[in-house]
């Protein structure tokens, strides 16, 4: 396992559409392990493969520090409601902005064994799923920010939406 460099806004890799994963190879598993390690090291609640320079449809999310979610080829199949709150991104360090997202999300994804599963999330998890899946299509939350991006202190954790919820 190894930490990987997190790409920052302005890096063209963050604006590309990622490719579907056809099979989980040892390299894919290594990538996922590295993404998990990199996310935890950065105190993030989520990380998408393009953020470490890999154009594959893989995200990892952990909103609580004890519920790691590995999502391969994820798709949102249902949303409802609305939440408006603060959001940040490890690829946009030092910034935060207000984004409106669905308050409920149902998604399907494959796990590391390519088993299809369904996940439902509300509030922070719903927000994280939307945010990370946007990365897979080359979108950053800054495109959706209402008002201005604001500066946050360096001590705050990036991609840690919870701290910034209103
Ligand atoms: Ni992000």
mmCIF file of C-alpha atoms and ligand atoms in Angstrom:
data_model
loop_
_atom_site.group_PDB
_atom_site.id
_atom_site.type_symbol
_atom_site.label_atom_id
_atom_site.label_comp_id
_atom_site.label_asym_id
_atom_site.label_seq_id
_atom_site.Cartn_x
_atom_site.Cartn_y
_atom_site.Cartn_z
ATOM 1 C CA UNK A 1 0.000 0.000 0.000
ATOM 2 C CA UNK A 2 1.095 3.496 -0.674
ATOM 3 C CA UNK A 3 -0.155 7.017 -0.474
ATOM 4 C CA UNK A 4 -0.866 8.577 -3.836
ATOM 5 C CA UNK A 5 -0.661 12.210 -4.823
ATOM 6 C CA UNK A 6 -4.005 13.951 -4.848
ATOM 7 C CA UNK A 7 -4.562 15.904 -8.034
ATOM 8 C CA UNK A 8 -5.826 19.432 -7.638
ATOM 9 C CA UNK A 9 -8.265 21.562 -9.591
ATOM 10 C CA UNK A 10 -6.621 22.687 -12.827
ATOM 11 C CA UNK A 11 -5.231 19.214 -13.489
ATOM 12 C CA UNK A 12 -7.002 18.066 -16.678
ATOM 13 C CA UNK A 13 -7.391 14.529 -15.327
ATOM 14 C CA UNK A 14 -10.139 15.851 -13.053
ATOM 15 C CA UNK A 15 -12.275 16.893 -16.021
ATOM 16 C CA UNK A 16 -12.277 13.597 -17.891
ATOM 17 C CA UNK A 17 -14.947 10.922 -18.006
ATOM 18 C CA UNK A 18 -13.714 7.711 -16.345
ATOM 19 C CA UNK A 19 -13.918 4.244 -17.852
ATOM 20 C CA UNK A 20 -15.952 1.340 -16.541
ATOM 21 C CA UNK A 21 -14.018 -1.348 -14.681
ATOM 22 C CA UNK A 22 -14.358 -4.700 -16.485
ATOM 23 C CA UNK A 23 -12.539 -6.867 -13.955
ATOM 24 C CA UNK A 24 -10.813 -6.440 -10.637
ATOM 25 C CA UNK A 25 -7.173 -7.305 -11.121
ATOM 26 C CA UNK A 26 -4.431 -7.283 -8.475
ATOM 27 C CA UNK A 27 -3.578 -3.793 -9.740
ATOM 28 C CA UNK A 28 -7.167 -2.684 -9.219
ATOM 29 C CA UNK A 29 -7.057 -3.992 -5.649
ATOM 30 C CA UNK A 30 -3.798 -2.162 -5.051
ATOM 31 C CA UNK A 31 -5.338 1.031 -6.424
ATOM 32 C CA UNK A 32 -8.342 0.664 -4.115
ATOM 33 C CA UNK A 33 -6.120 0.033 -1.079
ATOM 34 C CA UNK A 34 -4.028 3.067 -1.955
ATOM 35 C CA UNK A 35 -7.148 5.195 -2.411
ATOM 36 C CA UNK A 36 -8.432 4.131 1.014
ATOM 37 C CA UNK A 37 -5.099 4.885 2.643
ATOM 38 C CA UNK A 38 -4.833 8.233 0.852
ATOM 39 C CA UNK A 39 -8.385 9.203 1.844
ATOM 40 C CA UNK A 40 -7.826 8.402 5.528
ATOM 41 C CA UNK A 41 -4.437 10.120 5.572
ATOM 42 C CA UNK A 42 -6.057 13.287 4.185
ATOM 43 C CA UNK A 43 -8.983 13.027 6.630
ATOM 44 C CA UNK A 44 -11.395 12.886 3.735
ATOM 45 C CA UNK A 45 -14.776 11.201 3.672
ATOM 46 C CA UNK A 46 -14.434 10.181 0.053
ATOM 47 C CA UNK A 47 -12.029 9.858 -2.831
ATOM 48 C CA UNK A 48 -12.524 9.082 -6.505
ATOM 49 C CA UNK A 49 -9.922 7.377 -8.704
ATOM 50 C CA UNK A 50 -9.392 10.409 -10.994
ATOM 51 C CA UNK A 51 -8.299 12.355 -7.904
ATOM 52 C CA UNK A 52 -5.227 10.130 -7.853
ATOM 53 C CA UNK A 53 -4.854 10.331 -11.620
ATOM 54 C CA UNK A 54 -6.595 7.086 -12.599
ATOM 55 C CA UNK A 55 -9.510 7.316 -15.032
ATOM 56 C CA UNK A 56 -11.488 4.366 -13.702
ATOM 57 C CA UNK A 57 -14.996 4.372 -12.249
ATOM 58 C CA UNK A 58 -14.004 3.645 -8.648
ATOM 59 C CA UNK A 59 -14.759 5.614 -5.510
ATOM 60 C CA UNK A 60 -14.184 5.002 -1.825
ATOM 61 C CA UNK A 61 -16.318 6.653 0.841
ATOM 62 C CA UNK A 62 -16.273 6.556 4.615
ATOM 63 C CA UNK A 63 -18.508 9.094 6.313
ATOM 64 C CA UNK A 64 -18.103 7.822 9.864
ATOM 65 C CA UNK A 65 -14.573 6.456 9.988
ATOM 66 C CA UNK A 66 -15.902 2.920 10.348
ATOM 67 C CA UNK A 67 -18.077 2.271 7.310
ATOM 68 C CA UNK A 68 -15.804 1.924 4.333
ATOM 69 C CA UNK A 69 -17.655 1.767 1.064
ATOM 70 C CA UNK A 70 -15.886 0.672 -2.105
ATOM 71 C CA UNK A 71 -17.953 1.474 -5.172
ATOM 72 C CA UNK A 72 -16.979 0.177 -8.594
ATOM 73 C CA UNK A 73 -18.989 1.341 -11.628
ATOM 74 C CA UNK A 74 -21.486 3.043 -9.316
ATOM 75 C CA UNK A 75 -24.793 4.389 -10.562
ATOM 76 C CA UNK A 76 -27.403 6.457 -8.782
ATOM 77 C CA UNK A 77 -30.797 4.877 -9.446
ATOM 78 C CA UNK A 78 -33.047 6.977 -7.222
ATOM 79 C CA UNK A 79 -32.929 10.298 -5.432
ATOM 80 C CA UNK A 80 -35.362 12.329 -3.402
ATOM 81 C CA UNK A 81 -35.526 15.403 -1.256
ATOM 82 C CA UNK A 82 -33.018 18.168 -1.007
ATOM 83 C CA UNK A 83 -30.273 19.303 1.346
ATOM 84 C CA UNK A 84 -28.252 22.472 1.187
ATOM 85 C CA UNK A 85 -24.972 22.552 3.019
ATOM 86 C CA UNK A 86 -21.241 23.041 3.012
ATOM 87 C CA UNK A 87 -19.032 20.892 0.869
ATOM 88 C CA UNK A 88 -15.325 20.580 0.283
ATOM 89 C CA UNK A 89 -13.016 18.498 -1.859
ATOM 90 C CA UNK A 90 -9.519 17.130 -1.415
ATOM 91 C CA UNK A 91 -8.801 18.371 -4.944
ATOM 92 C CA UNK A 92 -9.785 21.922 -4.013
ATOM 93 C CA UNK A 93 -7.765 22.431 -0.837
ATOM 94 C CA UNK A 94 -8.516 25.318 1.454
ATOM 95 C CA UNK A 95 -11.969 25.990 0.032
ATOM 96 C CA UNK A 96 -15.566 25.242 0.844
ATOM 97 C CA UNK A 97 -18.857 26.126 -0.737
ATOM 98 C CA UNK A 98 -22.583 25.654 -0.388
ATOM 99 C CA UNK A 99 -24.103 22.975 -2.594
ATOM 100 C CA UNK A 100 -27.652 21.622 -2.847
ATOM 101 C CA UNK A 101 -27.870 17.841 -3.232
ATOM 102 C CA UNK A 102 -30.597 15.230 -2.889
ATOM 103 C CA UNK A 103 -31.207 14.281 0.723
ATOM 104 C CA UNK A 104 -31.722 10.631 -0.196
ATOM 105 C CA UNK A 105 -29.818 8.574 -2.729
ATOM 106 C CA UNK A 106 -30.124 4.947 -3.763
ATOM 107 C CA UNK A 107 -27.193 3.609 -5.764
ATOM 108 C CA UNK A 108 -25.912 0.359 -7.147
ATOM 109 C CA UNK A 109 -22.249 -0.540 -7.445
ATOM 110 C CA UNK A 110 -19.907 -3.509 -7.568
ATOM 111 C CA UNK A 111 -17.674 -4.360 -4.644
ATOM 112 C CA UNK A 112 -14.064 -5.534 -4.851
ATOM 113 C CA UNK A 113 -15.298 -9.029 -5.753
ATOM 114 C CA UNK A 114 -17.437 -7.619 -8.549
ATOM 115 C CA UNK A 115 -20.588 -8.453 -6.620
ATOM 116 C CA UNK A 116 -23.390 -6.025 -7.342
ATOM 117 C CA UNK A 117 -24.901 -4.367 -4.297
ATOM 118 C CA UNK A 118 -27.343 -1.635 -3.485
ATOM 119 C CA UNK A 119 -26.755 1.178 -1.032
ATOM 120 C CA UNK A 120 -29.097 3.795 0.355
ATOM 121 C CA UNK A 121 -27.895 6.953 1.998
ATOM 122 C CA UNK A 122 -29.284 10.123 3.464
ATOM 123 C CA UNK A 123 -27.726 13.413 4.455
ATOM 124 C CA UNK A 124 -23.914 13.202 4.516
ATOM 125 C CA UNK A 125 -23.736 9.808 2.802
ATOM 126 C CA UNK A 126 -26.134 10.953 0.071
ATOM 127 C CA UNK A 127 -24.025 14.076 -0.406
ATOM 128 C CA UNK A 128 -20.785 12.092 -0.520
ATOM 129 C CA UNK A 129 -22.142 9.619 -3.077
ATOM 130 C CA UNK A 130 -23.283 12.466 -5.349
ATOM 131 C CA UNK A 131 -20.008 14.350 -4.944
ATOM 132 C CA UNK A 132 -17.783 11.332 -5.627
ATOM 133 C CA UNK A 133 -19.834 10.074 -8.575
ATOM 134 C CA UNK A 134 -19.605 13.537 -10.134
ATOM 135 C CA UNK A 135 -15.811 13.107 -10.114
ATOM 136 C CA UNK A 136 -16.200 10.033 -12.354
ATOM 137 C CA UNK A 137 -17.793 12.203 -15.018
ATOM 138 C CA UNK A 138 -15.229 14.951 -14.743
ATOM 139 C CA UNK A 139 -17.238 17.286 -12.554
ATOM 140 C CA UNK A 140 -16.131 19.140 -9.440
ATOM 141 C CA UNK A 141 -18.474 20.513 -6.790
ATOM 142 C CA UNK A 142 -17.267 24.039 -7.525
ATOM 143 C CA UNK A 143 -19.481 23.981 -10.647
ATOM 144 C CA UNK A 144 -22.507 23.645 -8.383
ATOM 145 C CA UNK A 145 -21.575 26.075 -5.639
ATOM 146 C CA UNK A 146 -24.213 28.609 -4.708
ATOM 147 C CA UNK A 147 -22.533 31.937 -4.070
ATOM 148 C CA UNK A 148 -18.805 32.135 -3.502
ATOM 149 C CA UNK A 149 -16.211 29.577 -2.577
ATOM 150 C CA UNK A 150 -14.914 30.503 0.846
ATOM 151 C CA UNK A 151 -11.507 29.961 2.363
ATOM 152 C CA UNK A 152 -11.229 27.538 5.229
ATOM 153 C CA UNK A 153 -8.404 27.254 7.682
ATOM 154 C CA UNK A 154 -5.683 24.772 6.926
ATOM 155 C CA UNK A 155 -6.426 22.805 10.053
ATOM 156 C CA UNK A 156 -9.829 21.835 8.743
ATOM 157 C CA UNK A 157 -10.243 18.589 6.942
ATOM 158 C CA UNK A 158 -10.923 18.697 3.289
ATOM 159 C CA UNK A 159 -13.658 16.632 1.755
ATOM 160 C CA UNK A 160 -14.987 16.459 5.273
ATOM 161 C CA UNK A 161 -18.454 17.746 4.596
ATOM 162 C CA UNK A 162 -19.718 17.088 8.083
ATOM 163 C CA UNK A 163 -17.716 19.869 9.650
ATOM 164 C CA UNK A 164 -19.175 22.275 7.180
ATOM 165 C CA UNK A 165 -22.795 21.331 7.302
ATOM 166 C CA UNK A 166 -24.958 24.199 8.423
HETATM 167 NI NI1 LIG B 1 -14.055 15.718 -4.301
#
